[in-house]
Structures are given as C-alpha cells and as structure tokens.
Short mmCIF file of C-alpha atoms in Angstrom, two decimals:
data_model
loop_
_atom_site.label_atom_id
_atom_site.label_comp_id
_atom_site.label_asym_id
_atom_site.label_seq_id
_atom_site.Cartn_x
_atom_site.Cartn_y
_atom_site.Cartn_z
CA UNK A 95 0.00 0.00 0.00
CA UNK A 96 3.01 2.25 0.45
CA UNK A 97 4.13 1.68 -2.95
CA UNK A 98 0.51 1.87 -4.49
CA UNK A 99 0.39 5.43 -2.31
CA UNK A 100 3.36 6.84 -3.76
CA UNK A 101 3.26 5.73 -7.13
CA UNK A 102 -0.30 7.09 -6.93
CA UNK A 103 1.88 10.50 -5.71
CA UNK A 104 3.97 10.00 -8.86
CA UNK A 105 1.58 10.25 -11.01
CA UNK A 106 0.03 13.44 -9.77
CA UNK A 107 3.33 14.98 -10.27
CA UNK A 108 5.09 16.21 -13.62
CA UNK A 109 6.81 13.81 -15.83
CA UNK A 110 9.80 15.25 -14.87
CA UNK A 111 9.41 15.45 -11.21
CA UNK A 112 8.00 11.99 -10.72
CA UNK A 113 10.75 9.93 -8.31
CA UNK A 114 12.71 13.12 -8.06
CA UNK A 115 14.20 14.17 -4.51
CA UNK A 116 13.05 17.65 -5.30
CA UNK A 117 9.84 18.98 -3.86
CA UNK A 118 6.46 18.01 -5.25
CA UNK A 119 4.05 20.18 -6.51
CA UNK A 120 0.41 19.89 -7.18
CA UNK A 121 -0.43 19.59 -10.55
CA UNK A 122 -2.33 23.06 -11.21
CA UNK A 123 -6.12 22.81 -11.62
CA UNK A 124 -7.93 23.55 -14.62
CA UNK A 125 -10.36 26.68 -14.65
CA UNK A 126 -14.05 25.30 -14.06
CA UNK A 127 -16.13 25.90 -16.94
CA UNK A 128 -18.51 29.01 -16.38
CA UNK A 129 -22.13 28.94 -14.58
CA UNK A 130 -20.57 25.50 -12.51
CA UNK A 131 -21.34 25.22 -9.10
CA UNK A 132 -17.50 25.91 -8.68
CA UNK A 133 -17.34 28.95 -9.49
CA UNK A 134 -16.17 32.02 -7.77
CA UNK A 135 -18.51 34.30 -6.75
CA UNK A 136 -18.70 38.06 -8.57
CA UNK A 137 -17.54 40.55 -6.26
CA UNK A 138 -21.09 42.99 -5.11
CA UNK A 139 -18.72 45.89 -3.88
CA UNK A 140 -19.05 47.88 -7.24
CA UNK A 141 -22.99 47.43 -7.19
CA UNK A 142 -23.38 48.49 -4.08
CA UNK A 143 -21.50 51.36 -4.80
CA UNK A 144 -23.81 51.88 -7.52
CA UNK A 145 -27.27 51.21 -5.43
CA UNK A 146 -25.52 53.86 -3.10
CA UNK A 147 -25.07 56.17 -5.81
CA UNK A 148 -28.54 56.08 -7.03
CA UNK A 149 -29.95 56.63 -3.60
CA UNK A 150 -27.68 59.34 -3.02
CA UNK A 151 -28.24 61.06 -6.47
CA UNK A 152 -31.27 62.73 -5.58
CA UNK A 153 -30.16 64.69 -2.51
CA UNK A 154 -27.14 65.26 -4.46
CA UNK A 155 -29.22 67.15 -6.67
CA UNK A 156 -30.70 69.44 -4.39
CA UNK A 157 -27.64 69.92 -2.45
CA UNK A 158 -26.30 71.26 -5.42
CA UNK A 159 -28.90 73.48 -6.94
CA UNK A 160 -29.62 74.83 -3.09
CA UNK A 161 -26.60 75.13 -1.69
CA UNK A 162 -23.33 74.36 -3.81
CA UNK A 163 -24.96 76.53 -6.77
CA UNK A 164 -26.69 79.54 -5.01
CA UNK A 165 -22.45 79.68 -3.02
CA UNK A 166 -20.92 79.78 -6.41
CA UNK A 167 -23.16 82.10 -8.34
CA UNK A 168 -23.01 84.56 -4.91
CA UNK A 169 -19.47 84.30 -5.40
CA UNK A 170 -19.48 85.25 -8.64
CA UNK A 171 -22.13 87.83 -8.68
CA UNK A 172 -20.17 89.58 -6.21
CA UNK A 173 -17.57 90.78 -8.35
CA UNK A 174 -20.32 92.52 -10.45
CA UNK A 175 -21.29 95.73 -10.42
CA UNK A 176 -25.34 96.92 -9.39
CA UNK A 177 -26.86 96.21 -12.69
CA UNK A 178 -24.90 92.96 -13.19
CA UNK A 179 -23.18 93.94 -16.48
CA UNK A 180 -19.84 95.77 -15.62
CA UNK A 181 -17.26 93.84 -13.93
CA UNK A 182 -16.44 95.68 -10.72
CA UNK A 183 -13.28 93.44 -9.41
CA UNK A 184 -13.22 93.94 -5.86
CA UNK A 185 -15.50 97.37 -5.52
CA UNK A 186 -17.87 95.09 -3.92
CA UNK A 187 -15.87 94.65 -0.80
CA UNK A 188 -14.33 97.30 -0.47
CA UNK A 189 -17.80 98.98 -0.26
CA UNK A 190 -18.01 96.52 3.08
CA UNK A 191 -15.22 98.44 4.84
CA UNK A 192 -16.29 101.64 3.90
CA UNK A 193 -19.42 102.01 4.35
CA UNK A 194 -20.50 103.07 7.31
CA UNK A 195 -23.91 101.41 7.94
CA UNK A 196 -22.31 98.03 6.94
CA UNK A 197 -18.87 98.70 9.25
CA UNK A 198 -22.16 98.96 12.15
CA UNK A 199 -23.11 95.52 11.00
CA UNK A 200 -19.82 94.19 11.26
CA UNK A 201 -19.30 95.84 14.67
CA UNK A 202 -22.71 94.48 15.89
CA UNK A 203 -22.16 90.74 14.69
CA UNK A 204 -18.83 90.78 16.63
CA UNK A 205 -20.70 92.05 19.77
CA UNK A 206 -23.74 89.34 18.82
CA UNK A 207 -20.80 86.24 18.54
CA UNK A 208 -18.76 87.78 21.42
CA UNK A 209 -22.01 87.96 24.00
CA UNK A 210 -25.03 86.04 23.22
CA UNK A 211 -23.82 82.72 22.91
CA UNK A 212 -21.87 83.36 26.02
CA UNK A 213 -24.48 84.61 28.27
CA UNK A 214 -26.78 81.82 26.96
CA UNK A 215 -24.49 79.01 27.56
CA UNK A 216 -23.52 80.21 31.19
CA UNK A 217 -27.13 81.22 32.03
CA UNK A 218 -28.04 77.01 30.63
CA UNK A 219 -25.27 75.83 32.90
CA UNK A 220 -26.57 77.44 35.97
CA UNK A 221 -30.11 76.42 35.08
CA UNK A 222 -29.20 72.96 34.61
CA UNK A 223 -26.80 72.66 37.86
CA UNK A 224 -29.12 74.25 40.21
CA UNK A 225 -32.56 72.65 38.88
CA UNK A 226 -30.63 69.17 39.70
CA UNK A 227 -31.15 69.98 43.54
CA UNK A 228 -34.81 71.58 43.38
CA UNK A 229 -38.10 69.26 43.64
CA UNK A 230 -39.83 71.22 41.18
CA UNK A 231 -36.64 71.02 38.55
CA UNK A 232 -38.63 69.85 35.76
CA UNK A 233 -41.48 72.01 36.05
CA UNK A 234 -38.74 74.99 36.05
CA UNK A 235 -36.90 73.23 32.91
CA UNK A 236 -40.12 73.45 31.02
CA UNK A 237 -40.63 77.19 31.49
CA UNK A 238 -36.99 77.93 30.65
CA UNK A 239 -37.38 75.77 27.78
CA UNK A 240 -41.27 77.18 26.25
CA UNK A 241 -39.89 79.85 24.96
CA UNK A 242 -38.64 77.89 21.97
CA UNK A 243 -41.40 76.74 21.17
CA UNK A 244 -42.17 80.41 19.83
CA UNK A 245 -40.88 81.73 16.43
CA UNK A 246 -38.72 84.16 16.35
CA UNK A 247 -41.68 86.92 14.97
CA UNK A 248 -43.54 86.14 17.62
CA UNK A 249 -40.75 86.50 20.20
CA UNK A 250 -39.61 89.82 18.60
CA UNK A 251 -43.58 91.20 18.30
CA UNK A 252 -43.59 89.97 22.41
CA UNK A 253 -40.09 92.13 23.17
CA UNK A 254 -41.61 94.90 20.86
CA UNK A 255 -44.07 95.21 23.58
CA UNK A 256 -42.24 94.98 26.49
CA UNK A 257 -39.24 97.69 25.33
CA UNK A 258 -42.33 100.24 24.53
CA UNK A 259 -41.16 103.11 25.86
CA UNK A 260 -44.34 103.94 27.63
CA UNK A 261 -44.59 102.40 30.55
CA UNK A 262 -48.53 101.68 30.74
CA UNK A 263 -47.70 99.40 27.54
CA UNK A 264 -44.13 98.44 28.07
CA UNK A 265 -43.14 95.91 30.87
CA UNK A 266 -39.95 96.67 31.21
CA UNK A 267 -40.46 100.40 31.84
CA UNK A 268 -43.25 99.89 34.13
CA UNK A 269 -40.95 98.36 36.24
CA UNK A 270 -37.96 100.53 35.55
CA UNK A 271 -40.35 103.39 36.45
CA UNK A 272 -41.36 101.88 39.45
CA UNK A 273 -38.29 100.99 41.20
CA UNK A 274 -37.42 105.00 40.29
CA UNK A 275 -40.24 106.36 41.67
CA UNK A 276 -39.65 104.00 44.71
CA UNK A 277 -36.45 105.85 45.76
CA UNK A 278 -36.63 109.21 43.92
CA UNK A 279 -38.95 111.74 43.94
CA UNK A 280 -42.16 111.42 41.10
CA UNK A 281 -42.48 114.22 38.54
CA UNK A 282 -44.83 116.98 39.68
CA UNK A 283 -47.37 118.98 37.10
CA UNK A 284 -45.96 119.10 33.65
CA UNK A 285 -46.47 122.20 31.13
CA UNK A 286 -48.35 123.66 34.23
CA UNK A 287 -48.22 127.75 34.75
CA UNK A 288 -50.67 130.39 36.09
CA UNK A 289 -53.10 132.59 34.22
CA UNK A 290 -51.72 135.95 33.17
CA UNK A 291 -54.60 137.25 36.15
CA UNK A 292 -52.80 135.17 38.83
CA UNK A 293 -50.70 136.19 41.62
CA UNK A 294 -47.87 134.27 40.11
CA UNK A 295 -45.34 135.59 37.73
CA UNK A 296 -42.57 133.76 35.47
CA UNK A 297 -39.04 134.38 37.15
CA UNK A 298 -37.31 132.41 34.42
CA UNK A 299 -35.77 128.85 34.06
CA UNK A 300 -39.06 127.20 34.50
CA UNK A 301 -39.83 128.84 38.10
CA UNK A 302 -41.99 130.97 38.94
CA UNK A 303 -42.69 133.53 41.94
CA UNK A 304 -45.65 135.34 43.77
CA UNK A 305 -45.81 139.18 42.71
CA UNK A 306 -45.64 140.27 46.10
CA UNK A 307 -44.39 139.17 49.49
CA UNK A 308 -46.15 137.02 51.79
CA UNK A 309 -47.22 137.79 55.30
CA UNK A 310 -48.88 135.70 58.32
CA UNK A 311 -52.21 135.85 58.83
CA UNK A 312 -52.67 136.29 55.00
CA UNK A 313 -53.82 133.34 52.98
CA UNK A 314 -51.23 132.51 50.33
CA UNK A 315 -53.30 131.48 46.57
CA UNK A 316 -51.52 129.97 44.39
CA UNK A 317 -53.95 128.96 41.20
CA UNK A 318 -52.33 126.99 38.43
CA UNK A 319 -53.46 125.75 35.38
CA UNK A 320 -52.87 123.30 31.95
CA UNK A 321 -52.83 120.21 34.35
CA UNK A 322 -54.70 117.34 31.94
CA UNK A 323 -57.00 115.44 34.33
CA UNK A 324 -55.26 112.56 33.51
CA UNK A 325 -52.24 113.75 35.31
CA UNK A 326 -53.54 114.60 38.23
CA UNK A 327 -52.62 112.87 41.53
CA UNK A 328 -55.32 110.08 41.84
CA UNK A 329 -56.09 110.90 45.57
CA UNK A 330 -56.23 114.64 44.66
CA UNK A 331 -58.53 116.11 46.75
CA UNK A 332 -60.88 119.12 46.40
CA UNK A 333 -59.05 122.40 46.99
CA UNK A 334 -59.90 124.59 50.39
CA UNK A 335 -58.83 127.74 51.59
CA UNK A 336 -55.88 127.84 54.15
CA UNK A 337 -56.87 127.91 57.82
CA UNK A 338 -54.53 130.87 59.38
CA UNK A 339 -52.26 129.11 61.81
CA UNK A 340 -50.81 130.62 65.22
CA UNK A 341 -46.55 131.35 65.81
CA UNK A 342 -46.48 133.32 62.45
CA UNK A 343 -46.70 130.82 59.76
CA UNK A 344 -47.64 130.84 56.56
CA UNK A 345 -50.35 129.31 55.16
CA UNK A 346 -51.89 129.06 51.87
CA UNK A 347 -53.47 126.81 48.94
CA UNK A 348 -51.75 125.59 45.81
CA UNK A 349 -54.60 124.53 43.21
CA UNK A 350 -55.95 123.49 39.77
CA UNK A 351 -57.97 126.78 38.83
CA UNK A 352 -59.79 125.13 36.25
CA UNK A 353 -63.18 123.31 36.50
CA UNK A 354 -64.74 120.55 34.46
CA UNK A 355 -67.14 121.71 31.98
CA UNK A 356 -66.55 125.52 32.27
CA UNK A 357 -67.43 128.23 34.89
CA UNK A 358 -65.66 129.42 38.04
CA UNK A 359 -63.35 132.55 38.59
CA UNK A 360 -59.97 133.02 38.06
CA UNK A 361 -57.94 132.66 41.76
CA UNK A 362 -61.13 131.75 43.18
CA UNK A 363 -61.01 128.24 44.72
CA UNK A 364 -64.15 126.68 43.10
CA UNK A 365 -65.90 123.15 44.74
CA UNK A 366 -64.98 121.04 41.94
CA UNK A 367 -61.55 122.32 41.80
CA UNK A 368 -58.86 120.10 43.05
CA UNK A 369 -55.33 120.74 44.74
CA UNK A 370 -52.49 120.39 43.39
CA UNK A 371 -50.78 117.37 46.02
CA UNK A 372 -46.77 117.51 46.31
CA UNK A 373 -46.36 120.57 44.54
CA UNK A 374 -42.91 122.05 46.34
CA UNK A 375 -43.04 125.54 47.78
CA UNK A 376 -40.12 127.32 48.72
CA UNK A 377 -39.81 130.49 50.81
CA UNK A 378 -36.74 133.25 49.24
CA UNK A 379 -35.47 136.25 50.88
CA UNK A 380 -32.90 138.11 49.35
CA UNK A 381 -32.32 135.40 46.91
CA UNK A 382 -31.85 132.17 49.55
CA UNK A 383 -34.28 129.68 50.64
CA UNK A 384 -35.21 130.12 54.26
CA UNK A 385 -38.02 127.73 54.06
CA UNK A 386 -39.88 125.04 52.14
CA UNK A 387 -43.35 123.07 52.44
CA UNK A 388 -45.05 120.57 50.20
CA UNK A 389 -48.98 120.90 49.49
CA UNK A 390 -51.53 118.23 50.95
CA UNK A 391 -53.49 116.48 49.16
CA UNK A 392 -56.26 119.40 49.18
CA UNK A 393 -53.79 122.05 48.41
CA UNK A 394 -53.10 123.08 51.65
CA UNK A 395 -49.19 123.81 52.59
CA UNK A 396 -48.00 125.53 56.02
CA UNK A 397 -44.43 127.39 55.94
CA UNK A 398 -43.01 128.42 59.21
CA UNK A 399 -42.69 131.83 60.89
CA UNK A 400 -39.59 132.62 58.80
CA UNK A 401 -41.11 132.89 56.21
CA UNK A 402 -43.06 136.29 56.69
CA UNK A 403 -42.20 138.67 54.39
CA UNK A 404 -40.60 136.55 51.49
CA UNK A 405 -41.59 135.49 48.36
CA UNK A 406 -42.91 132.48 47.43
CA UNK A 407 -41.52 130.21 44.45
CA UNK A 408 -42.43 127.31 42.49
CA UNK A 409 -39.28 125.23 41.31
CA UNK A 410 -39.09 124.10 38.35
CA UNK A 411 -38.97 120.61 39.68
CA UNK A 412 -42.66 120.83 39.94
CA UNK A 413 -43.25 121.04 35.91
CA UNK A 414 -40.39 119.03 34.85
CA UNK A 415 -41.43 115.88 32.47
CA UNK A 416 -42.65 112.66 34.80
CA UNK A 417 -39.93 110.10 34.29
CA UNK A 418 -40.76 107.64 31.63
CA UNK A 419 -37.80 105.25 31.78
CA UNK A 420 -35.15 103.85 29.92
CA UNK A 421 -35.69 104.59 25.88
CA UNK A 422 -34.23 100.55 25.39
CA UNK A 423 -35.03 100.68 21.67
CA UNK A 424 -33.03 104.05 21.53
CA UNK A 425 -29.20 103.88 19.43
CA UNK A 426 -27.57 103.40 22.54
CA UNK A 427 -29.09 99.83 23.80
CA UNK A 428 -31.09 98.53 21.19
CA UNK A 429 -28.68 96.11 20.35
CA UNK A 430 -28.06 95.20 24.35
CA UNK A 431 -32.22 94.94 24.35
CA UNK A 432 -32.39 92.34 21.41
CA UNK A 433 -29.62 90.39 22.57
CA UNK A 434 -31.78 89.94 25.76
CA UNK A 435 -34.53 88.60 23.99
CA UNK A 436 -32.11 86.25 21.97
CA UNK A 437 -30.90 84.94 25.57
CA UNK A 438 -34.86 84.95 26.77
CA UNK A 439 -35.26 82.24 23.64
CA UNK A 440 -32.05 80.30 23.81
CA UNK A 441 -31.34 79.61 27.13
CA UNK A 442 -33.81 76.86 27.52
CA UNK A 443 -31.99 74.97 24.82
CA UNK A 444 -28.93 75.62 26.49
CA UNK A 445 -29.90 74.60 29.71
CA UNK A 446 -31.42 71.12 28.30
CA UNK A 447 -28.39 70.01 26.61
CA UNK A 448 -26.10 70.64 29.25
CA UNK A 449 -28.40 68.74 31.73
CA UNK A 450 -28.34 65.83 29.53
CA UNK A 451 -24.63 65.89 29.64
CA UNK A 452 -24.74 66.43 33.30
CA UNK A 453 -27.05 63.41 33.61
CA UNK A 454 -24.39 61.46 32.32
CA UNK A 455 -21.48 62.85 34.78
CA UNK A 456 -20.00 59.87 37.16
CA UNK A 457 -21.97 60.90 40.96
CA UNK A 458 -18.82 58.42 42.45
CA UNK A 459 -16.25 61.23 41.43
CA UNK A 460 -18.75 63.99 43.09
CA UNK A 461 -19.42 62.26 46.26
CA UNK A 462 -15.76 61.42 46.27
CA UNK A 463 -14.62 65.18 45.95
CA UNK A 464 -17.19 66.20 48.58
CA UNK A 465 -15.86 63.20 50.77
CA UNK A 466 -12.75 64.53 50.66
CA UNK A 467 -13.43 67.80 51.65
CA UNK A 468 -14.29 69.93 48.43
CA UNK A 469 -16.49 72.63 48.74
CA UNK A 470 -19.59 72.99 46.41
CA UNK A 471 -18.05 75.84 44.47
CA UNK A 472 -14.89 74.18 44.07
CA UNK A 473 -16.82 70.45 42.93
CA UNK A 474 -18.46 72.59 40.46
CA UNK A 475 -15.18 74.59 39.36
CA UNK A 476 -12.78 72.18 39.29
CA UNK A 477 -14.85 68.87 38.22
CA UNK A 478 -18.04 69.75 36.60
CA UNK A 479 -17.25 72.24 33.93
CA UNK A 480 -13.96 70.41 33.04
CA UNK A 481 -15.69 67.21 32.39
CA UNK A 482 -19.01 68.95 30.50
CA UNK A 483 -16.28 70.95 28.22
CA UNK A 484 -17.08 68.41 25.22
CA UNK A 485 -21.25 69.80 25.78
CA UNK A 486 -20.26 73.41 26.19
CA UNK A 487 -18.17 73.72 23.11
CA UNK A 488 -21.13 71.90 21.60
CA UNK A 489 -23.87 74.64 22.68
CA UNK A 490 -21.61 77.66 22.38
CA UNK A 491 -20.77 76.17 18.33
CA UNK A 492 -23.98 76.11 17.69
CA UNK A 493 -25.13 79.22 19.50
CA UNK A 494 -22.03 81.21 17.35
CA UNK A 495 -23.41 79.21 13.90
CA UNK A 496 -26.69 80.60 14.70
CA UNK A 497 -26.38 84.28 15.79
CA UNK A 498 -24.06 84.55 12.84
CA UNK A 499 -27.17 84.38 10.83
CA UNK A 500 -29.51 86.30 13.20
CA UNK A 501 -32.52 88.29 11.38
CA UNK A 502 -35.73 88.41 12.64
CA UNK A 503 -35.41 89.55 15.76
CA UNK A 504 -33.18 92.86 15.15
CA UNK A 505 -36.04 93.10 11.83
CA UNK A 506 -39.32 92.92 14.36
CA UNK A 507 -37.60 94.52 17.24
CA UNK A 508 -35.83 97.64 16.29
CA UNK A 509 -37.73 100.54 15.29
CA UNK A 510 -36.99 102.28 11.88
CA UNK A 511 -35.32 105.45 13.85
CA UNK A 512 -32.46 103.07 15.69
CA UNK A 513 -32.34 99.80 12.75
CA UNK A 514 -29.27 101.39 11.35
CA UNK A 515 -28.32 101.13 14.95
CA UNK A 516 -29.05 97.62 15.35
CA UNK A 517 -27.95 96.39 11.79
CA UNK A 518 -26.40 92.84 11.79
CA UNK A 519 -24.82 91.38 8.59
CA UNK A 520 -28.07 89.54 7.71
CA UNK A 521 -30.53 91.84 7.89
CA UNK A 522 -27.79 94.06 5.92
CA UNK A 523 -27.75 91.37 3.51
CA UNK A 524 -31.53 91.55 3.37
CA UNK A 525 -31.61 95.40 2.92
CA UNK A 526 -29.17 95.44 -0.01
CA UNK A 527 -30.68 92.49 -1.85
CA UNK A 528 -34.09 93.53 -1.84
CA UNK A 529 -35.91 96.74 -2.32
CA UNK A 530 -36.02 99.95 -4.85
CA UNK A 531 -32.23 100.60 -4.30
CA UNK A 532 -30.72 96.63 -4.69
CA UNK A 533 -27.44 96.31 -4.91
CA UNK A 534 -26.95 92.82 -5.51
CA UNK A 535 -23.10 92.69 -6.20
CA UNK A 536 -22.97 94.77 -2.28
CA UNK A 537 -25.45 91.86 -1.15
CA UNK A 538 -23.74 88.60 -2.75
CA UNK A 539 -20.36 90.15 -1.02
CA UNK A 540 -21.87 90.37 2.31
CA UNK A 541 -23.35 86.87 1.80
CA UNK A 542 -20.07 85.67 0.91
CA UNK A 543 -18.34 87.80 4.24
CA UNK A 544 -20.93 85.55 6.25
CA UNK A 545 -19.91 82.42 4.85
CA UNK A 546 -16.78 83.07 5.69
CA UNK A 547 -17.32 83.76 8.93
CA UNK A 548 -19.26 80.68 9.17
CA UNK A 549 -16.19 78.32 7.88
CA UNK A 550 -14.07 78.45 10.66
CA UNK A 551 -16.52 78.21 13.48
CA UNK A 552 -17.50 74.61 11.30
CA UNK A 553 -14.47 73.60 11.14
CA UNK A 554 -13.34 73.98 14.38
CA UNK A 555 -16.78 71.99 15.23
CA UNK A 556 -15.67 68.97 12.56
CA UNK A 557 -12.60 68.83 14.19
CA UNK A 558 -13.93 68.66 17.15
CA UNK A 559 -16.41 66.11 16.20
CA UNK A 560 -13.79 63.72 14.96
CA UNK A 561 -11.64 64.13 17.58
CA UNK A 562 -14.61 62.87 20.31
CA UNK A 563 -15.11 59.97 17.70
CA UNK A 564 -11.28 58.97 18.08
CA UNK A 565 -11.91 58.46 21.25
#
C-alpha cells in the first residue's frame, strides 16, 4: 500500500518530477467551466456602490442646486457691479469696509458672537446645575425651555411690547419706572403755569414767583393751570382755603384753577376744583431759601414763621417731564435689548443640553470630591465644567453658527429710527438684496463675508467632532 500510495503521488506529479528528490508540486487545476457550481462568486462591492449612488443622487441634486450653486453664483455675482453687467473686481468689498452702515453691521455681529452665545451658555449651565437639587426642577426646565417653542416673529412682536417706551404698555419700563419712583422723587405737574390774572409771575428757568411778598395771617393762593386730568394725583382732593395758623406761619393753597365743563373765577377756589398734592413751595429772601413746604393732598401747605415777608416760588422741579424710563429701543441699547430677547429664547436649549450631559457625569467622582473635603463651588469649578467641556463647546458652536445668521429679531424689534443702529450682517444682507435701491453685487459680497465667517466656526466643530469619535 506504500508503494501503491506513492506511485499514486507520482503520477500526480510532472513527468519530470516523478521519483525526483526535489519537492512536489500539485499539478495546477484547470479553470471550471462558467455557470458551474465551482465557481467564484462576482464581487457585489461595485454594485453596491452603484445602489448607493442612485440613492444618493437625488439629494445630491438638491444639495447642489440649493446650496453648492446659489455659493458659487453669490461668489461670482459679487464681483459685479449693481446692474450685473460691468465687472467691478473687488468694488464690492471694499464697499463693506467703507461704508459706514455696513462697518455697524460688522461691529454688531462681533458684539452678537462675542455675547449672546456666552451669556446663553452660562445662564443654561446654571439652570441645569441648580434645577438638579430643586423638587420642582422639571417644572422649572419646562418654562426655561417654552420659549422655543415660539418663532422668532412672535418673540420679537412679544419684546416689541415689552421695550415700549411707555410704561402703561411696556413691561420693562413699568418696572424701571417703578423701582425710580420707589427711591426718587415722582415728577410733579408738567407744562403747568398760572393765568396771566394770577398772583404768580414767570421768574425764568421754568420757576416761577408770587408778585408780592407774603405775610402771616394772609392766605397765600396759588392757582395753576394746563394740568390734563389725567395727570392729576389720583387721591387729589378738592381744593380749600388755608386755615390761618398761630406762631407766624404761613399758610396758603396751591390749586388746579380750572373746573370741568366751564365756569368758576380766576384765583377763586371753586368746589370742583382740586389741589395740586406735592407741589414744592419754597420760601426766598434776598435770593436764599429760608423755608420750604409741600402741598396736601387738598392744596393746603403751612411754611413756618420765617417765612413772613418773602416770596414764594415754584421750582421748576414741579413742571419738569414725569420720568418715563429707559428709551431701550433708543441707538444706545437697542442692540443690548435684542440680545436679551435672543438669551430669553435660547437659554432653555442651552440649559437642556447641558443637563443631559450632566445626567451622564459619574456621581462616584462627586461624592468622592465632597468626601474629601471639596467645597460645592470648588466640585463645580474644578470637576463639573472640566468634564461637561465636550457639551459646552457643543452649545456655544452652535449658539455662534446661529447668531451669525440672526434676522428676525433685530427686523421685528428695532424701530426704523435706531435699525441702522441695530444692523447685523443679515438683515444688511436683506436690505441690499431687496428693495427699490438693490445692490446685488454689495449683497452677494456680504453673503459671501458671512460664509466666511461661518467656515471656521464649522471647522473647528468637525474637528472637534472627529476628535470625540477617536476616542
């Protein structure tokens, strides 16, 4: 069987290997005719590829006519003059660094990148630290958060509101107002001054003065009028004539000389006539102020002995304009006010993404650093942020992406007097594109300005990506 084995062996071999002591090799096999079972199978990679393709092909398409082609043409365009027919080179953007109202926009989209998406991200990661150790965290979380659920016309209509500057309408000068008013003085009688009949002349600078000295025992009148109703203290009472007092004072009546529906005399107090409550009397001799009272609430106002003899005056303090508050939609801090709204809106989402990530934070390493004698401050400082860095560069990317490209609410908010004021880049880009005097070369350079503003922040969030995948 040996023999039988290896002459078999032999005979598998070439003719001139066969009993050779050199090594034996396998006779090579011949190719299998095509569609047998032996076969090799096709390789499917290049069809899938193609399956891929097809799949792909129509958002391919409309990535290109939306985005790839509307980039390019802007690009293009931009070195166009307004009509589109002269090449302009780069007139276009120079025009961006010269003009004035578009150097605003520029100046306002830095301030926009610099602050929003900072205040937003550390207003989210107090929200979501300190809601963690509150029952009623949720319910707080979901009215943080509501406020995206409203479109950004409807949140700039809402802040339109609220910066009125009257405060009866706007919400943030009512309170404004009403802090003021609770630690200063309220405004007095505005655009009020006495008949040309009364005992009251004009002494200049918005004062005025009685015509002749006052004495004790003789009732001071001092009749005013162009008071609107409206503006009248509402616990005004009616006006009564001063009650001589003893020790040499002075008394007298400070009142609205005018009554509803006509009648009455002139420096006569009348029944329907009310006084004029808080108005500020001040005694002068020989120039200096030796006394002052205030009037009651029926007119009524008592000055003391020293007094006798002097004049009385009205300050101007009593007719200057009642404080109305802050003008927020003024040039000054329009663009502070909208930014405010932008934080009302996009702090919620803030706040929930940096929960989520907190969620996920190891308690073990908390506890451990409280075990070992870490304050809350410092557990928060030293352990918290540094290990929700990867979330916060995540929010404050996408906060910068999207106040980059911020519109409607500097649009809706800012009034036409103060929008040059509040210009951003987009609503620039708007203004120049659109309207009786387009400039569409100006507009396709400021879109192209934004997009390269937008590259880096994208990059630096694809890099960033890919580096948390590495790991």
């Amino acid at each position: 069987m040996t023999t039988a084995a290896a002459g078999g062996a032999d005979e598998a071999l070439p003719a001139d290997r066969q009993r050779s002591g050199g090594p034996r090799v396998p006779a090579p096999r011949k190719a299998a005719p095509a569609g047998s079972p032996g076969r090799a199978p096709r390789s499917v990679t290049g069809t899938r590829r193609v399956i891929a393709a097809l799949f792909l092909l129509p958002a391919l398409v409309l990535l290109g006519a939306l985005v790839v082609y509307p980039i390019v043409y802007s690009v293009y365009r931009s070195f166009f003059d307004q009509a589109g027919t002269g090449f302009a080179g780069i007139d276009n953007y120079r025009t961006l660094f010269t003009d004035g109202t578009i150097r605003t926009a520029v100046k306002n989209n830095a301030i926009w990148v610099v602050f929003a998406p900072t205040v937003s991200t550390a207003l989210g990661l107090i929200f979501a630290v300190l809601t963690e150790r509150i029952r009623w965290g949720t319910a707080f979380k979901l009215i943080v958060f509501m406020p995206m659920a409203i479109s950004m016309l409807a949140a700039g209509i809402i802040f339109r509101l609220v910066y009125d500057q009257a405060p009866e309408r706007g919400v943030a000068n009512a309170v404004w107002v009403g802090v003021h008013d609770t630690f200063a003085e309220s405004a007095g009688f505005p655009k009020a001054h006495p008949l040309p009949v009364a005992p009251l002349k004009a002494a200049g600078g918005g004062t005025f003065v009685t015509r002749t000295t006052v004495h004790a025992g003789q009732p001071a009148l001092l009749p005013l009028v162009g008071v609107l109703p409206a503006k009248m203290p509402g616990d005004a009472k009616p006006a009564r004539a001063p009650v001589a007092a003893g020790d040499g004072a002075v008394t007298g009546t400070a009142w609205l000389d005018f009554t509803k529906g006509g009648g009455g005399k002139p420096n006569v107090i009348d029944a329907e006539e009310l006084g004029l409550k808080g108005l500020k009397v001040e005694a002068v001799k020989n120039g200096e102020v030796v006394a002052t009272a205030k009037a009651a609430a029926d007119g009524t106002f008592t000055l003391p002995a020293a007094a006798d003899g002097a004049e009385l005056r009205l300050p101007a303090a009593n007719f200057r304009e009642p404080y109305n508050g802050v003008d927020w939609l003024g040039p000054t801090l329009v663009t502070p006010g909208i930014i405010g709204s932008y934080v009302w809106m996009w702090a919620g989402f803030a706040m929930v993404l940096i929960a989520a990530g907190l969620a996920g934070l190891p308690r073990e390493l908390l506890e451990a650093a409280r075990v070992d004698g870490a304050s809350e401050w410092q557990v928060f400082r030293r352990i918290t942020v540094p290990m929700l860095a990867p979330v916060l560069a995540v929010v404050l990317v996408t906060l910068m992406i999207n106040v980059l490209k911020v519109f409607d609410l500097v649009f809706i908010i800012a009034p036409g007097s103060s929008q040059d004021d509040a210009n951003v880049l987009a609503l620039q880009l708007y203004r120049s594109s659109f309207g009786t005097d387009a400039d569409l070369g100006v507009g396709s350079a400021i879109a192209v300005l934004l997009l390269l503003l937008v590259i880096p922040v994208m990059l630096f969030n694809i890099r960033r990506i890919r580096k948390e995948g590495r790991r």
